[in-house]
Coordinates of C-alpha atoms in Angstrom, one line a residue:
M1 CA 26.8 7.6 -15.0
V2 CA 26.5 6.0 -11.7
S3 CA 25.3 2.6 -10.6
S4 CA 22.0 2.6 -8.8
R5 CA 23.7 0.9 -5.3
L6 CA 26.3 3.7 -5.5
M7 CA 24.1 6.8 -5.9
R8 CA 21.7 5.5 -3.3
A9 CA 22.0 8.8 -1.9
G10 CA 20.1 10.5 0.9
G11 CA 19.0 6.8 2.2
W12 CA 17.8 6.6 5.9
N13 CA 17.5 3.8 8.0
G14 CA 19.0 1.6 5.5
E15 CA 16.7 2.6 2.7
G16 CA 16.6 4.3 -1.0
G17 CA 17.9 3.3 -4.0
A18 CA 17.1 0.1 -6.4
Y19 CA 17.5 -2.9 -4.3
G20 CA 18.4 -6.1 -6.5
D21 CA 19.6 -8.1 -3.8
A22 CA 16.3 -9.1 -2.3
R23 CA 16.1 -13.2 -2.0
R24 CA 13.6 -15.5 -0.9
R25 CA 14.7 -17.6 2.0
R26 CA 13.1 -20.6 3.9
W27 CA 14.0 -21.3 7.1
G28 CA 17.2 -23.1 7.0
N29 CA 17.8 -23.0 3.7
A30 CA 18.6 -19.5 2.9
R31 CA 20.2 -18.7 -0.4
S32 CA 23.2 -16.2 -0.4
A33 CA 22.9 -12.6 -1.6
R34 CA 23.3 -11.9 -5.3
P35 CA 24.8 -8.8 -6.1
C36 CA 22.8 -5.2 -6.7
S37 CA 21.4 -5.1 -9.6
A38 CA 23.1 -2.5 -12.0
G39 CA 20.9 0.5 -12.3
V40 CA 21.9 4.5 -13.6
F41 CA 20.9 8.1 -12.3
S42 CA 21.3 10.5 -14.7
R43 CA 23.6 13.4 -13.8
Q44 CA 20.7 15.7 -13.5
L45 CA 19.0 13.6 -10.5
F46 CA 22.6 12.8 -9.2
H47 CA 22.5 15.5 -6.3
T48 CA 18.9 14.2 -5.0
G49 CA 18.8 12.2 -1.7
R50 CA 15.5 10.5 -0.3
T51 CA 13.7 13.7 -0.4
G52 CA 14.4 14.7 -3.6
V53 CA 15.6 17.8 -2.1
A54 CA 19.5 18.5 -2.0
G55 CA 20.1 22.0 -1.1
P56 CA 17.9 25.2 0.2
P57 CA 16.8 28.5 -1.4
G58 CA 19.5 31.2 -1.6
C59 CA 22.0 29.4 -3.8
G60 CA 24.0 31.2 -6.2
P61 CA 23.3 31.7 -10.1
L62 CA 24.8 29.9 -13.1
R63 CA 28.3 29.3 -12.3
R64 CA 31.1 27.6 -14.2
A65 CA 32.9 24.7 -12.7
T66 CA 36.6 24.4 -13.0
D67 CA 36.5 22.5 -16.3
G68 CA 34.6 25.4 -17.8
R69 CA 31.1 23.2 -18.1
P70 CA 28.1 25.2 -16.7
Y71 CA 25.9 24.1 -13.9
R72 CA 23.5 25.0 -11.7
T73 CA 23.5 25.7 -8.0
T74 CA 20.4 24.3 -6.0
R75 CA 18.2 27.1 -6.6
H76 CA 17.2 26.3 -9.8
R77 CA 16.6 22.7 -9.2
L78 CA 14.3 23.2 -6.2
Q79 CA 11.5 24.6 -7.9
E80 CA 11.1 21.4 -10.0
E81 CA 11.7 18.6 -7.5
K82 CA 8.9 16.9 -5.0
P83 CA 8.9 16.5 -1.5
M84 CA 9.8 13.1 0.5
S85 CA 8.5 10.1 -0.9
A86 CA 7.8 11.3 -4.2
V87 CA 9.8 8.7 -5.7
P88 CA 9.4 5.6 -3.7
K89 CA 12.2 3.6 -4.7
S90 CA 10.4 0.3 -4.1
A91 CA 7.4 0.9 -5.4
V92 CA 6.4 -1.3 -8.0
A93 CA 5.5 -0.4 -11.7
G94 CA 1.6 -1.0 -12.5
A95 CA 1.2 -2.5 -8.8
Q96 CA -2.5 -2.4 -7.7
A97 CA -3.6 -3.1 -4.1
P98 CA -4.3 -6.8 -3.5
I99 CA -7.8 -7.7 -2.9
D100 CA -7.2 -9.7 0.5
F101 CA -4.6 -10.9 3.0
R102 CA -3.9 -14.1 0.8
Q103 CA -3.2 -12.1 -2.5
H104 CA -0.6 -10.0 -0.5
I105 CA 1.1 -13.0 0.8
E106 CA 1.7 -14.0 -2.7
N107 CA 2.7 -10.6 -3.7
L108 CA 5.1 -10.6 -0.9
R109 CA 6.4 -14.0 -2.0
A110 CA 6.9 -12.9 -5.6
R111 CA 8.9 -10.3 -4.6
D112 CA 11.2 -11.9 -2.3
L113 CA 9.7 -10.1 0.8
L114 CA 8.7 -13.7 2.8
W115 CA 10.2 -16.5 4.8
D116 CA 8.1 -19.4 4.7
I117 CA 8.7 -21.3 7.8
D118 CA 8.0 -24.8 7.6
A119 CA 9.3 -26.0 11.2
P120 CA 7.2 -26.3 14.1
I121 CA 7.2 -23.1 15.8
A122 CA 5.5 -22.8 19.4
I123 CA 3.2 -19.7 19.4
E124 CA 3.8 -18.9 23.2
T125 CA 7.5 -19.1 23.3
E126 CA 9.4 -19.0 19.9
A127 CA 7.1 -17.0 17.4
H128 CA 7.4 -13.5 18.2
P129 CA 11.1 -14.0 19.7
L130 CA 12.2 -15.7 16.4
V131 CA 10.8 -12.5 14.3
R132 CA 12.3 -10.1 16.8
L133 CA 15.7 -11.1 15.9
Q134 CA 15.6 -9.3 12.5
F135 CA 14.4 -6.1 14.4
R136 CA 17.8 -6.3 16.5
G137 CA 20.1 -7.9 14.1
L138 CA 19.0 -7.2 10.4
P139 CA 19.0 -3.7 8.5
E140 CA 15.7 -2.7 7.5
E141 CA 15.9 -3.3 3.5
Q142 CA 16.8 -7.1 4.8
R143 CA 13.6 -7.9 6.9
R144 CA 11.1 -10.0 5.5
G145 CA 7.4 -11.3 6.4
F146 CA 7.2 -14.5 8.4
L147 CA 4.6 -17.2 7.4
I148 CA 4.8 -19.9 9.9
K149 CA 3.0 -23.1 8.3
N150 CA 3.2 -25.3 11.6
P151 CA 2.2 -23.5 14.5
H152 CA 1.6 -25.4 17.8
S153 CA 0.8 -24.6 21.4
V154 CA 2.7 -25.6 24.3
D155 CA -0.1 -27.6 25.4
G156 CA 0.1 -29.7 22.2
R157 CA -2.7 -28.0 20.1
R158 CA -2.3 -27.8 16.7
F159 CA -3.9 -25.0 14.1
E160 CA -5.7 -25.8 10.9
G161 CA -4.3 -22.4 9.7
D162 CA -1.1 -20.6 9.5
L163 CA 0.6 -17.7 11.5
A164 CA 1.8 -14.5 9.8
I165 CA 4.0 -12.3 11.4
G166 CA 5.9 -9.0 10.1
C167 CA 3.5 -9.3 7.1
L168 CA 2.3 -6.0 7.2
A169 CA 5.1 -3.7 7.8
A170 CA 8.4 -5.3 8.6
S171 CA 9.9 -2.9 6.3
R172 CA 8.6 0.0 4.3
Q173 CA 8.8 -2.2 1.1
I174 CA 6.6 -4.6 2.7
F175 CA 3.9 -1.6 3.5
E176 CA 4.5 -0.4 -0.1
T177 CA 3.6 -3.2 -1.7
G178 CA 0.4 -3.7 0.6
L179 CA -0.6 -0.5 -0.4
G180 CA -0.1 -1.3 -4.2
L181 CA 2.1 1.8 -4.5
R182 CA 2.8 2.6 -8.1
E183 CA 6.3 3.8 -9.4
G184 CA 6.5 7.6 -8.8
E185 CA 3.4 7.8 -6.9
N186 CA 3.7 10.0 -4.0
L187 CA 2.5 8.4 -0.7
L188 CA 1.7 11.2 1.1
E189 CA -0.6 12.5 -1.6
R190 CA -2.0 9.4 -2.1
V191 CA -3.4 9.3 1.7
A192 CA -4.2 12.6 1.4
H193 CA -6.0 12.3 -1.8
A194 CA -8.1 9.4 0.0
L195 CA -8.9 11.5 3.3
R196 CA -10.3 14.1 0.9
N197 CA -12.1 11.7 -1.6
P198 CA -13.6 8.9 0.1
L199 CA -15.5 5.7 -1.4
P200 CA -18.5 4.3 0.4
P201 CA -18.1 0.6 0.2
Q202 CA -19.7 -2.3 -1.8
V203 CA -22.2 -4.2 0.2
L204 CA -22.0 -7.7 -0.8
E205 CA -24.4 -10.4 0.0
Q206 CA -22.0 -12.7 1.2
G207 CA -18.2 -13.1 1.5
P208 CA -15.3 -15.1 2.4
C209 CA -15.1 -13.9 5.9
Q210 CA -18.1 -15.9 6.6
E211 CA -17.1 -19.4 5.0
E212 CA -17.5 -20.8 8.5
V213 CA -20.3 -19.2 11.0
H214 CA -19.7 -19.9 14.8
T215 CA -22.7 -18.6 17.0
G216 CA -25.0 -19.4 19.4
D217 CA -24.4 -23.2 20.9
S218 CA -22.0 -23.8 18.4
L219 CA -19.5 -20.5 19.2
T220 CA -17.2 -22.6 21.0
E221 CA -17.4 -25.9 19.2
H222 CA -13.9 -25.2 17.8
G223 CA -12.4 -23.6 20.7
G224 CA -13.9 -20.3 20.2
L225 CA -10.7 -17.9 20.2
G226 CA -8.4 -20.8 21.1
E227 CA -9.2 -22.0 17.4
F228 CA -6.6 -19.8 16.1
P229 CA -2.8 -19.6 16.8
I230 CA -2.5 -16.3 18.7
P231 CA 0.8 -15.8 19.9
V232 CA 2.5 -14.5 22.8
S233 CA 4.4 -11.4 22.0
T234 CA 6.9 -10.6 25.1
P235 CA 7.2 -14.1 26.3
G236 CA 8.7 -14.5 29.8
Y237 CA 6.7 -10.9 30.4
D238 CA 3.2 -10.6 28.9
N239 CA 0.4 -12.3 30.7
G240 CA -1.3 -14.2 27.9
P241 CA -1.6 -14.0 24.4
Y242 CA -2.9 -10.7 22.6
T243 CA -4.5 -9.7 19.3
T244 CA -2.2 -7.2 17.8
F245 CA -3.0 -6.7 14.1
S246 CA -6.5 -6.3 15.1
H247 CA -8.4 -3.9 13.8
W248 CA -11.9 -2.7 15.8
I249 CA -14.7 -2.0 13.9
T250 CA -17.6 0.1 15.6
K251 CA -19.5 3.1 14.7
D252 CA -21.0 6.3 16.3
P253 CA -24.5 5.3 17.8
E254 CA -25.6 8.9 16.9
T255 CA -24.3 9.3 13.3
G256 CA -23.4 5.9 12.5
I257 CA -20.3 7.0 11.1
Y258 CA -17.4 3.8 11.0
N259 CA -14.5 3.7 13.1
I260 CA -11.8 1.1 12.3
G261 CA -9.1 1.5 14.9
N262 CA -6.0 -0.8 16.0
Y263 CA -5.9 -1.8 19.6
R264 CA -4.4 -4.5 21.5
G265 CA -7.1 -7.4 23.0
Q266 CA -6.1 -9.7 25.9
V267 CA -7.5 -13.5 24.9
K268 CA -9.4 -14.1 28.3
A269 CA -11.4 -16.9 27.6
P270 CA -12.8 -18.5 24.6
D271 CA -15.5 -16.1 24.0
R272 CA -14.1 -13.3 25.7
I273 CA -11.3 -10.7 24.9
G274 CA -10.2 -7.4 26.3
C275 CA -10.0 -4.2 24.4
F276 CA -7.3 -1.4 25.5
T277 CA -8.1 2.0 24.2
F278 CA -9.8 5.1 26.1
P279 CA -10.8 8.5 24.9
P280 CA -9.7 10.6 22.8
Q281 CA -9.3 7.3 20.2
H282 CA -12.8 7.1 18.6
L283 CA -13.7 3.8 20.1
G284 CA -13.0 5.3 23.3
L285 CA -15.7 8.0 22.1
H286 CA -17.9 5.7 20.9
W287 CA -18.0 3.8 24.4
V288 CA -18.8 7.2 26.0
K289 CA -21.7 7.8 23.8
C290 CA -23.1 4.2 24.3
K291 CA -22.7 4.4 28.0
R292 CA -24.7 7.8 28.2
L293 CA -27.4 5.9 26.3
G294 CA -27.1 2.9 28.4
I295 CA -26.2 0.7 26.2
P296 CA -23.4 -1.8 25.3
L297 CA -20.9 -1.0 22.2
E298 CA -21.4 -3.5 19.3
A299 CA -18.0 -4.0 17.9
A300 CA -16.3 -6.5 15.3
L301 CA -12.8 -7.4 15.5
V302 CA -11.3 -8.2 12.2
I303 CA -7.9 -10.2 11.4
G304 CA -6.3 -10.5 8.2
V305 CA -7.7 -7.6 6.4
P306 CA -6.4 -6.2 2.8
P307 CA -3.5 -4.4 4.0
Y308 CA -5.0 -1.3 2.8
V309 CA -7.5 -1.5 5.6
S310 CA -5.0 -2.0 8.0
Y311 CA -3.5 1.3 7.1
A312 CA -6.7 2.9 7.3
A313 CA -7.1 1.7 10.9
N314 CA -3.6 3.2 12.0
A315 CA -3.9 6.3 10.5
K316 CA -4.7 9.5 12.2
I317 CA -7.8 10.0 10.8
P318 CA -10.5 12.8 11.7
Y319 CA -13.4 11.9 13.9
E320 CA -16.0 12.5 11.4
A321 CA -14.3 10.6 8.5
D322 CA -15.8 7.1 7.7
E323 CA -12.7 4.7 7.4
L324 CA -14.5 2.1 5.8
Q325 CA -14.8 4.9 3.1
V326 CA -11.2 6.0 3.3
A327 CA -10.1 2.5 3.1
G328 CA -11.7 2.2 -0.3
A329 CA -10.4 5.0 -1.5
L330 CA -6.5 4.1 -0.6
S331 CA -7.2 1.3 -2.6
G332 CA -9.1 3.3 -5.6
K333 CA -12.0 1.1 -5.5
P334 CA -15.0 0.5 -2.9
L335 CA -14.1 -1.8 0.0
P336 CA -16.2 -5.2 -0.4
V337 CA -18.1 -5.5 3.0
V338 CA -20.8 -8.0 4.1
R339 CA -23.1 -7.6 7.1
A340 CA -22.2 -9.0 10.4
K341 CA -23.9 -12.1 11.5
T342 CA -24.7 -10.8 15.4
V343 CA -24.0 -7.1 15.3
D344 CA -25.6 -4.3 13.3
L345 CA -22.2 -3.8 11.3
L346 CA -20.4 -3.9 7.9
V347 CA -17.1 -5.9 7.9
P348 CA -14.6 -6.4 5.0
A349 CA -15.6 -9.3 2.9
Y350 CA -12.2 -10.6 2.4
A351 CA -11.0 -10.8 6.2
E352 CA -9.8 -13.8 7.5
I353 CA -11.4 -13.7 10.8
V354 CA -14.3 -11.7 12.3
I355 CA -14.9 -11.9 15.9
E356 CA -18.2 -10.1 16.6
G357 CA -19.2 -8.9 20.2
K358 CA -20.7 -6.6 22.7
I359 CA -18.3 -4.3 24.7
S360 CA -19.6 -3.7 28.2
T361 CA -20.2 -0.1 29.0
T362 CA -21.0 -0.8 32.7
E363 CA -18.2 -3.0 33.9
L364 CA -14.0 -2.8 33.1
E365 CA -11.6 -5.9 33.8
P366 CA -8.2 -5.6 34.7
E367 CA -5.9 -6.1 31.8
A368 CA -1.9 -6.3 31.1
P369 CA 1.0 -6.5 31.6
F370 CA 1.7 -6.4 28.2
G371 CA 4.8 -5.3 25.9
E372 CA 3.7 -1.8 24.5
T373 CA 5.2 0.4 21.8
H374 CA 7.2 2.6 24.1
G375 CA 9.8 0.0 24.5
F376 CA 8.6 -0.9 28.4
M377 CA 5.9 -2.9 29.7
S378 CA 2.6 -1.6 30.3
Q379 CA 1.1 -2.1 33.6
P380 CA -2.3 -4.0 34.4
V381 CA -5.1 -1.4 34.3
N382 CA -8.7 -1.8 34.1
A383 CA -10.1 -1.8 30.6
Y384 CA -13.0 -2.5 28.3
F385 CA -13.9 -6.0 27.3
M386 CA -16.1 -7.8 25.0
E387 CA -18.1 -10.6 25.1
V388 CA -18.3 -12.5 21.9
T389 CA -21.2 -13.5 20.2
A390 CA -20.1 -14.9 16.8
I391 CA -16.7 -16.1 15.1
T392 CA -16.9 -16.3 11.4
H393 CA -13.8 -17.0 9.2
R394 CA -12.4 -18.2 6.0
K395 CA -11.5 -21.9 5.0
R396 CA -7.9 -22.6 7.0
P397 CA -7.6 -18.9 8.0
T398 CA -4.4 -17.1 8.6
W399 CA -3.9 -15.6 11.9
C400 CA -2.1 -12.0 11.7
S401 CA 0.0 -10.8 14.3
I402 CA 2.4 -7.7 14.3
L403 CA 5.7 -7.0 16.3
S404 CA 5.2 -4.1 18.6
Q405 CA 7.0 -3.6 21.8
F406 CA 10.6 -1.8 22.0
P407 CA 11.1 -0.1 18.7
P408 CA 12.0 -0.3 15.9
S409 CA 9.3 -2.6 15.4
E410 CA 6.7 -3.4 13.0
S411 CA 4.2 -1.1 14.8
T412 CA 6.3 1.8 14.7
R413 CA 6.9 1.0 10.9
L414 CA 3.3 1.2 10.4
R415 CA 2.7 4.0 12.6
S416 CA 5.3 6.3 11.2
I417 CA 3.9 6.0 7.9
S418 CA 0.4 6.4 8.9
F419 CA 1.0 9.3 11.1
E420 CA 3.2 10.9 8.7
A421 CA 0.6 11.2 5.8
S422 CA -2.1 11.9 8.2
F423 CA -0.1 14.8 9.7
Y424 CA 0.9 16.1 6.3
K425 CA -2.8 15.9 5.0
H426 CA -3.7 17.7 7.9
L427 CA -0.9 20.6 7.7
K428 CA -0.8 21.1 3.9
Y429 CA -4.8 20.8 3.2
D430 CA -6.8 21.4 6.1
C431 CA -4.7 24.4 7.5
N432 CA -3.4 25.6 4.3
L433 CA 0.3 25.4 4.9
A434 CA 1.3 24.9 1.2
G435 CA 5.1 24.6 2.1
V436 CA 4.8 21.9 3.9
L437 CA 7.0 19.6 2.0
D438 CA 7.6 16.2 4.4
V439 CA 6.5 15.1 7.9
H440 CA 8.3 12.4 9.9
F441 CA 7.8 10.3 12.9
P442 CA 11.1 8.8 13.9
Q443 CA 11.0 5.1 14.8
Q444 CA 13.4 5.8 17.6
T445 CA 11.0 7.7 19.6
S446 CA 8.2 5.2 19.1
A447 CA 7.0 7.0 15.8
Y448 CA 4.6 8.3 18.4
Y449 CA 6.6 10.8 20.7
T450 CA 8.5 13.0 18.3
C451 CA 7.5 14.8 14.8
F452 CA 9.4 16.4 12.3
I453 CA 8.4 18.8 9.8
K454 CA 10.0 20.1 6.8
I455 CA 8.9 23.3 5.2
R456 CA 9.6 25.9 2.4
R457 CA 8.8 29.0 3.9
N458 CA 6.4 31.3 2.3
T459 CA 6.1 33.6 5.4
K460 CA 7.9 34.2 8.4
A461 CA 5.2 32.9 10.4
D462 CA 5.1 29.6 8.7
P463 CA 7.5 28.0 11.1
W464 CA 5.3 28.5 14.3
Q465 CA 2.1 28.2 12.5
A466 CA 3.4 24.6 11.5
L467 CA 4.4 23.6 15.0
H468 CA 1.1 24.9 16.6
A469 CA -1.1 23.5 14.1
A470 CA 0.6 20.0 14.5
A471 CA 0.3 20.1 18.2
A472 CA -3.3 20.7 18.0
Y473 CA -4.1 17.5 16.0
D474 CA -2.4 15.3 18.6
P475 CA -2.5 15.5 22.2
F476 CA 0.0 13.1 22.7
V477 CA 3.1 13.9 20.9
K478 CA 5.6 15.5 23.3
V479 CA 8.5 17.1 20.6
F480 CA 7.9 19.1 17.4
V481 CA 10.4 20.2 15.3
V482 CA 10.3 22.3 12.1
T483 CA 13.3 22.9 9.8
D484 CA 14.4 23.8 6.2
E485 CA 14.2 22.1 2.9
D486 CA 17.6 21.4 2.8
V487 CA 17.4 19.1 5.8
D488 CA 16.9 15.3 5.3
I489 CA 14.5 15.0 8.7
H490 CA 14.3 11.1 8.0
N491 CA 18.0 11.3 8.9
P492 CA 18.6 11.7 12.7
E493 CA 22.1 13.1 12.5
M494 CA 21.1 15.7 10.2
M495 CA 18.1 16.8 12.7
L496 CA 20.4 17.1 15.6
W497 CA 22.5 19.1 13.1
A498 CA 20.0 21.3 12.5
V499 CA 18.6 21.9 15.8
A500 CA 22.2 22.6 17.3
T501 CA 22.9 25.1 14.4
R502 CA 19.9 26.5 13.3
A503 CA 17.8 26.9 17.0
M504 CA 18.5 29.2 19.6
P505 CA 16.9 27.9 23.0
H506 CA 15.5 31.1 24.3
R507 CA 14.0 32.4 20.9
D508 CA 13.2 29.2 19.3
M509 CA 11.9 26.8 21.7
R510 CA 8.4 26.8 23.6
I511 CA 6.8 24.8 25.8
I512 CA 3.3 24.1 26.0
D513 CA 0.9 22.4 28.3
G514 CA -2.5 21.2 28.9
R515 CA -2.0 17.9 26.6
M516 CA -2.6 14.4 27.8
S517 CA -0.4 11.6 28.6
A518 CA -1.0 8.0 27.1
M519 CA 1.1 5.3 29.1
D520 CA 4.2 7.8 29.3
F521 CA 6.3 7.0 32.3
S522 CA 8.1 10.1 32.1
A523 CA 4.9 12.1 32.9
I524 CA 3.8 9.8 35.6
Q525 CA 4.8 6.8 38.1
A526 CA 4.5 3.2 36.4
E527 CA 1.9 2.6 39.4
E528 CA -0.2 5.2 38.3
A529 CA 0.3 5.5 34.6
E530 CA -3.2 3.7 33.7
G531 CA -4.3 4.4 30.4
F532 CA -4.7 7.8 29.1
K533 CA -4.5 10.5 31.8
Y534 CA -4.8 14.2 32.2
M535 CA -2.8 15.2 35.0
E536 CA -4.2 18.2 37.2
P537 CA -3.7 20.8 37.1
N538 CA -2.1 21.7 33.8
G539 CA -1.7 18.3 31.9
S540 CA 1.3 17.1 30.3
S541 CA 3.5 19.1 27.9
A542 CA 5.1 19.2 24.5
I543 CA 8.5 21.4 23.1
L544 CA 7.9 23.3 19.8
I545 CA 11.4 23.8 18.2
N546 CA 11.8 26.3 15.5
A547 CA 15.0 24.6 13.7
C548 CA 14.8 26.9 10.5
R549 CA 17.7 29.0 9.9
P550 CA 16.9 32.4 11.3
W551 CA 18.7 34.4 8.6
A552 CA 21.5 33.6 5.7
Y553 CA 24.2 31.3 6.4
P554 CA 27.4 30.5 5.1
P555 CA 27.9 27.5 2.5
V556 CA 27.5 24.2 4.0
A557 CA 31.1 23.0 4.6
L558 CA 31.6 20.1 2.2
P559 CA 33.4 19.9 -1.0
R560 CA 31.2 21.7 -4.1
K561 CA 29.1 19.3 -5.9
D562 CA 31.3 19.3 -8.9
F563 CA 34.5 18.3 -7.2
M564 CA 32.1 15.5 -5.5
E565 CA 31.0 14.5 -8.8
N566 CA 34.5 14.1 -9.9
A567 CA 35.6 12.0 -6.5
I568 CA 32.7 9.7 -7.2
A569 CA 33.9 9.1 -10.6
R570 CA 37.5 8.4 -9.3
W571 CA 36.1 6.2 -6.5
Q572 CA 34.6 3.8 -8.9
E573 CA 37.9 4.0 -11.5
L574 CA 39.7 2.9 -8.3
G575 CA 37.1 -0.1 -7.6
L576 CA 36.8 1.2 -4.0
P577 CA 33.7 -0.3 -2.1
P578 CA 30.4 1.0 -3.0
L579 CA 28.9 4.0 -1.6
E580 CA 25.6 4.9 0.1
L581 CA 25.9 8.5 0.1
K582 CA 24.0 10.4 2.8
T583 CA 22.2 14.0 2.4
P584 CA 24.0 16.2 2.2
W585 CA 26.9 14.9 0.3
H586 CA 28.1 18.3 -1.4
G587 CA 28.3 21.5 -0.3
Y588 CA 25.6 24.4 -1.2
D589 CA 25.2 28.1 -0.7
L590 CA 22.4 29.2 2.2
G591 CA 22.7 32.8 1.2
F592 CA 25.6 34.3 2.9
W593 CA 28.9 34.2 0.8
S594 CA 30.9 37.0 -0.2
E595 CA 32.4 37.6 -4.0
Q596 CA 35.6 37.8 -2.3
C597 CA 35.1 34.5 -0.5
E598 CA 34.0 33.0 -3.8
R599 CA 37.2 34.4 -5.8
E600 CA 39.4 33.4 -3.0
A601 CA 37.9 29.6 -3.1
Q602 CA 38.4 29.5 -7.2
M603 CA 41.9 30.8 -6.6
A604 CA 42.5 27.7 -4.4
V605 CA 41.3 24.8 -6.7
E606 CA 43.8 26.7 -9.4
G607 CA 46.8 26.7 -7.1
R608 CA 47.1 30.2 -6.7
H609 CA 47.0 30.4 -2.7
Y610 CA 50.3 32.3 -2.5
E611 CA 48.3 35.3 -4.0
I612 CA 45.9 35.1 -1.6
G613 CA 48.7 34.9 1.1
E614 CA 50.2 38.0 -0.5
T615 CA 46.7 39.9 -0.3
A616 CA 46.4 39.1 3.3
R617 CA 49.8 40.1 4.2
Q618 CA 48.9 43.5 2.8
R619 CA 46.2 43.9 4.9
R620 CA 47.6 43.2 8.4
V621 CA 46.1 44.9 11.4
K622 CA 46.9 45.6 14.7
A623 CA 46.2 43.0 17.3
T624 CA 43.8 44.8 20.1
D625 CA 41.3 43.3 22.8
E626 CA 38.4 44.1 20.7
N627 CA 39.7 42.2 17.7
T628 CA 41.3 39.3 19.7
G629 CA 38.6 38.8 22.6
G630 CA 41.4 38.8 25.0
V631 CA 42.0 41.6 27.9
S632 CA 45.6 43.3 28.2

């Protein structure tokens, strides 16, 4: 039996395994880490990595290990194992989605995933830099949410409520806590189920989000938007505070179908805020329809919603899907909503803050610069803006902000999981690609520009079908790679290995055009990169890479599984440091391995290598140009 810390096999980005060293810290009073808790993995699960898949098809039948005991190679096990996220290690048994953001904060605190900051923190110059440090200096499993309890402005203003940063997706464990993911639950399948089985919201007469209401002459009596501790995200470069954890609720003026989208908003006045998005984002499509109808677009910007609403807002959801209903389905019960005060919209009843208004469809305003998720400062653009008509909020509301900008960030962690789930559902269920096992958007590429797909091939066409179907789902992703089930697509080293050893450029790589560019400085110079663009005549492009093995390969060149298991036992006996094993950590067959190679490998571990040498002597051949590659 092996300790859980030793056997965090296949962990990626520092994740995987049972983390017992989580601890709560207060600013300036951090306790030292406790040792990891001892857990056990059965020998049956010993070989699995994060994906639960250790090897590919084509592995041999039952064999005998050197000690005489039987073991099976991976072919036997693959039929039983689940795709990525089938057993999320950080999920909590019996967990439920929190009813509101406040319960989520308590859940984070109870799980040692929150730092309470009591010291005064300036929202313009200190808040985001403080939280940013953990993304530049701590592994993901050590990151926490920050609850700043004494935020203040550089102009001396104080605020009644707290400022929460990093509390939505600073780590995968925080994300899963917010979703209420249960132990053993498949995250991708949960999202896919919610998309296929939406729940209509529950309309309440009143809700906590309207404990205080400011409209008309009283709209700015407490400062309007200045009532809240809205931080500057990139001090020294941003041109003001922006809403980042801001979910814009709009509805199609013709069908009434709701959209919830997460878009930044520049605070421009106590009663005016920007909204940065364009078609094909769904709010942009609503805006276009309203412009054609000659009416403004009614909107409600909600802050501090139950986390599952945030996850719905960031997912790639089909246009015809109602995201209020999808959000409810993610939590397993209808989303409680109330009617907004000044616009014809339903809003989450348990939101901390709701900002209502009308987005002009006749004028645009300059916005930015702002540090964007691609890792560069976005340049000034003409964008939407909203005239605020009402501000409602809970008593002593918590303002919520997320970190975007240079990856990895909170937004890349949030987007990677949300996009993975959306693309997984699209490929597996909408496109009937039953062999799709996993999808990954690496944070290093802003969780936006690169998509990795893992499949179990049922037909020879599956890899290209998956690539083209994924490319059709979003016009902005630039790199798509599909590979086999033995590859941990969450490990960039494995993906480089797969592309380098399984893909031949002239045969397995194709470039497609006719795509759009989203603030992509590789597509268009910074001074012209305004919003989302289609560059004439052929648009932007993407590369499709088929990194599936084209035929049978020799075994992976690592010691056989039984020898590695024995080595781990000896490692422990010797008292060597705990291991965090990556997939693969043992060799496995890939379909091309002769009986002679098998026999000689067995002889080698039995100390019979001189017999092999004698056989080689008897098989000598004359050296020629043909068998040496030389020229006489």
